[in-house]
Amino acid sequence: RGDFMVRINIEMPKKMSRKAQKLVEELREEGI
């Protein structure tokens, strides 16, 4: 799981839309 999150953080562009950021935060809260 940690590896997956690290990969997402690396692949995500530095300028993310707020909608995308919110989705990522929701995934983190769910523990994915």
PDB file of N, CA and C in Angstrom:
ATOM      1  N   ARG A   1       0.831  -1.204   0.000  1.00  0.00           N
ATOM      2  CA  ARG A   1       0.000   0.000   0.000  1.00  0.00           C
ATOM      3  C   ARG A   1       0.868   1.258   0.000  1.00  0.00           C
ATOM      4  N   GLY A   2       1.875   1.285   0.851  1.00  0.00           N
ATOM      5  CA  GLY A   2       2.752   2.453   0.913  1.00  0.00           C
ATOM      6  C   GLY A   2       3.445   2.687  -0.425  1.00  0.00           C
ATOM      7  N   ASP A   3       3.903   1.596  -1.034  1.00  0.00           N
ATOM      8  CA  ASP A   3       4.579   1.681  -2.321  1.00  0.00           C
ATOM      9  C   ASP A   3       3.653   2.290  -3.368  1.00  0.00           C
ATOM     10  N   PHE A   4       2.386   1.866  -3.318  1.00  0.00           N
ATOM     11  CA  PHE A   4       1.386   2.367  -4.257  1.00  0.00           C
ATOM     12  C   PHE A   4       1.211   3.879  -4.120  1.00  0.00           C
ATOM     13  N   MET A   5       1.107   4.356  -2.868  1.00  0.00           N
ATOM     14  CA  MET A   5       0.926   5.790  -2.631  1.00  0.00           C
ATOM     15  C   MET A   5       2.144   6.584  -3.086  1.00  0.00           C
ATOM     16  N   VAL A   6       3.329   6.043  -2.826  1.00  0.00           N
ATOM     17  CA  VAL A   6       4.558   6.727  -3.251  1.00  0.00           C
ATOM     18  C   VAL A   6       4.567   6.856  -4.769  1.00  0.00           C
ATOM     19  N   ARG A   7       4.156   5.800  -5.462  1.00  0.00           N
ATOM     20  CA  ARG A   7       4.148   5.818  -6.918  1.00  0.00           C
ATOM     21  C   ARG A   7       3.171   6.873  -7.448  1.00  0.00           C
ATOM     22  N   ILE A   8       2.002   6.959  -6.812  1.00  0.00           N
ATOM     23  CA  ILE A   8       1.018   7.970  -7.216  1.00  0.00           C
ATOM     24  C   ILE A   8       1.596   9.366  -7.026  1.00  0.00           C
ATOM     25  N   ASN A   9       2.239   9.598  -5.892  1.00  0.00           N
ATOM     26  CA  ASN A   9       2.806  10.920  -5.602  1.00  0.00           C
ATOM     27  C   ASN A   9       3.871  11.293  -6.629  1.00  0.00           C
ATOM     28  N   ILE A  10       4.650  10.317  -7.063  1.00  0.00           N
ATOM     29  CA  ILE A  10       5.703  10.582  -8.045  1.00  0.00           C
ATOM     30  C   ILE A  10       5.097  10.873  -9.418  1.00  0.00           C
ATOM     31  N   GLU A  11       4.089  10.106  -9.792  1.00  0.00           N
ATOM     32  CA  GLU A  11       3.525  10.220 -11.136  1.00  0.00           C
ATOM     33  C   GLU A  11       2.588  11.411 -11.289  1.00  0.00           C
ATOM     34  N   MET A  12       2.040  11.885 -10.172  1.00  0.00           N
ATOM     35  CA  MET A  12       1.111  13.016 -10.259  1.00  0.00           C
ATOM     36  C   MET A  12       1.871  14.284 -10.625  1.00  0.00           C
ATOM     37  N   PRO A  13       1.298  15.065 -11.530  1.00  0.00           N
ATOM     38  CA  PRO A  13       1.929  16.352 -11.866  1.00  0.00           C
ATOM     39  C   PRO A  13       1.950  17.262 -10.658  1.00  0.00           C
ATOM     40  N   LYS A  14       2.934  18.150 -10.615  1.00  0.00           N
ATOM     41  CA  LYS A  14       3.060  19.022  -9.447  1.00  0.00           C
ATOM     42  C   LYS A  14       1.872  19.971  -9.347  1.00  0.00           C
ATOM     43  N   LYS A  15       1.315  20.347 -10.480  1.00  0.00           N
ATOM     44  CA  LYS A  15       0.134  21.219 -10.459  1.00  0.00           C
ATOM     45  C   LYS A  15      -1.105  20.351 -10.644  1.00  0.00           C
ATOM     46  N   MET A  16      -1.703  19.963  -9.537  1.00  0.00           N
ATOM     47  CA  MET A  16      -2.916  19.154  -9.615  1.00  0.00           C
ATOM     48  C   MET A  16      -4.130  20.048  -9.433  1.00  0.00           C
ATOM     49  N   SER A  17      -5.209  19.649 -10.081  1.00  0.00           N
ATOM     50  CA  SER A  17      -6.455  20.370  -9.844  1.00  0.00           C
ATOM     51  C   SER A  17      -6.921  20.078  -8.426  1.00  0.00           C
ATOM     52  N   ARG A  18      -7.686  20.974  -7.863  1.00  0.00           N
ATOM     53  CA  ARG A  18      -8.153  20.781  -6.489  1.00  0.00           C
ATOM     54  C   ARG A  18      -9.023  19.543  -6.396  1.00  0.00           C
ATOM     55  N   LYS A  19      -9.727  19.242  -7.468  1.00  0.00           N
ATOM     56  CA  LYS A  19     -10.587  18.058  -7.479  1.00  0.00           C
ATOM     57  C   LYS A  19      -9.732  16.802  -7.330  1.00  0.00           C
ATOM     58  N   ALA A  20      -8.642  16.744  -8.064  1.00  0.00           N
ATOM     59  CA  ALA A  20      -7.747  15.590  -7.990  1.00  0.00           C
ATOM     60  C   ALA A  20      -7.131  15.481  -6.604  1.00  0.00           C
ATOM     61  N   GLN A  21      -6.717  16.609  -6.041  1.00  0.00           N
ATOM     62  CA  GLN A  21      -6.131  16.598  -4.700  1.00  0.00           C
ATOM     63  C   GLN A  21      -7.128  16.057  -3.694  1.00  0.00           C
ATOM     64  N   LYS A  22      -8.382  16.469  -3.822  1.00  0.00           N
ATOM     65  CA  LYS A  22      -9.415  16.036  -2.886  1.00  0.00           C
ATOM     66  C   LYS A  22      -9.605  14.524  -2.988  1.00  0.00           C
ATOM     67  N   LEU A  23      -9.591  13.998  -4.207  1.00  0.00           N
ATOM     68  CA  LEU A  23      -9.751  12.556  -4.405  1.00  0.00           C
ATOM     69  C   LEU A  23      -8.616  11.796  -3.741  1.00  0.00           C
ATOM     70  N   VAL A  24      -7.395  12.278  -3.917  1.00  0.00           N
ATOM     71  CA  VAL A  24      -6.235  11.617  -3.310  1.00  0.00           C
ATOM     72  C   VAL A  24      -6.341  11.640  -1.794  1.00  0.00           C
ATOM     73  N   GLU A  25      -6.765  12.765  -1.251  1.00  0.00           N
ATOM     74  CA  GLU A  25      -6.897  12.871   0.206  1.00  0.00           C
ATOM     75  C   GLU A  25      -7.950  11.907   0.722  1.00  0.00           C
ATOM     76  N   GLU A  26      -9.047  11.752  -0.022  1.00  0.00           N
ATOM     77  CA  GLU A  26     -10.105  10.829   0.394  1.00  0.00           C
ATOM     78  C   GLU A  26      -9.583   9.398   0.376  1.00  0.00           C
ATOM     79  N   LEU A  27      -8.774   9.069  -0.626  1.00  0.00           N
ATOM     80  CA  LEU A  27      -8.202   7.721  -0.698  1.00  0.00           C
ATOM     81  C   LEU A  27      -7.286   7.475   0.490  1.00  0.00           C
ATOM     82  N   ARG A  28      -6.499   8.472   0.847  1.00  0.00           N
ATOM     83  CA  ARG A  28      -5.593   8.327   1.987  1.00  0.00           C
ATOM     84  C   ARG A  28      -6.380   8.106   3.270  1.00  0.00           C
ATOM     85  N   GLU A  29      -7.482   8.820   3.414  1.00  0.00           N
ATOM     86  CA  GLU A  29      -8.287   8.697   4.631  1.00  0.00           C
ATOM     87  C   GLU A  29      -8.884   7.301   4.742  1.00  0.00           C
ATOM     88  N   GLU A  30      -9.188   6.688   3.598  1.00  0.00           N
ATOM     89  CA  GLU A  30      -9.758   5.342   3.603  1.00  0.00           C
ATOM     90  C   GLU A  30      -8.683   4.289   3.827  1.00  0.00           C
ATOM     91  N   GLY A  31      -7.433   4.688   3.756  1.00  0.00           N
ATOM     92  CA  GLY A  31      -6.330   3.770   4.029  1.00  0.00           C
ATOM     93  C   GLY A  31      -5.949   2.903   2.851  1.00  0.00           C
ATOM     94  N   ILE A  32      -6.203   3.410   1.639  1.00  0.00           N
ATOM     95  CA  ILE A  32      -5.866   2.612   0.454  1.00  0.00           C
ATOM     96  C   ILE A  32      -4.399   2.768   0.101  1.00  0.00           C
TER      97      ILE A  32
END
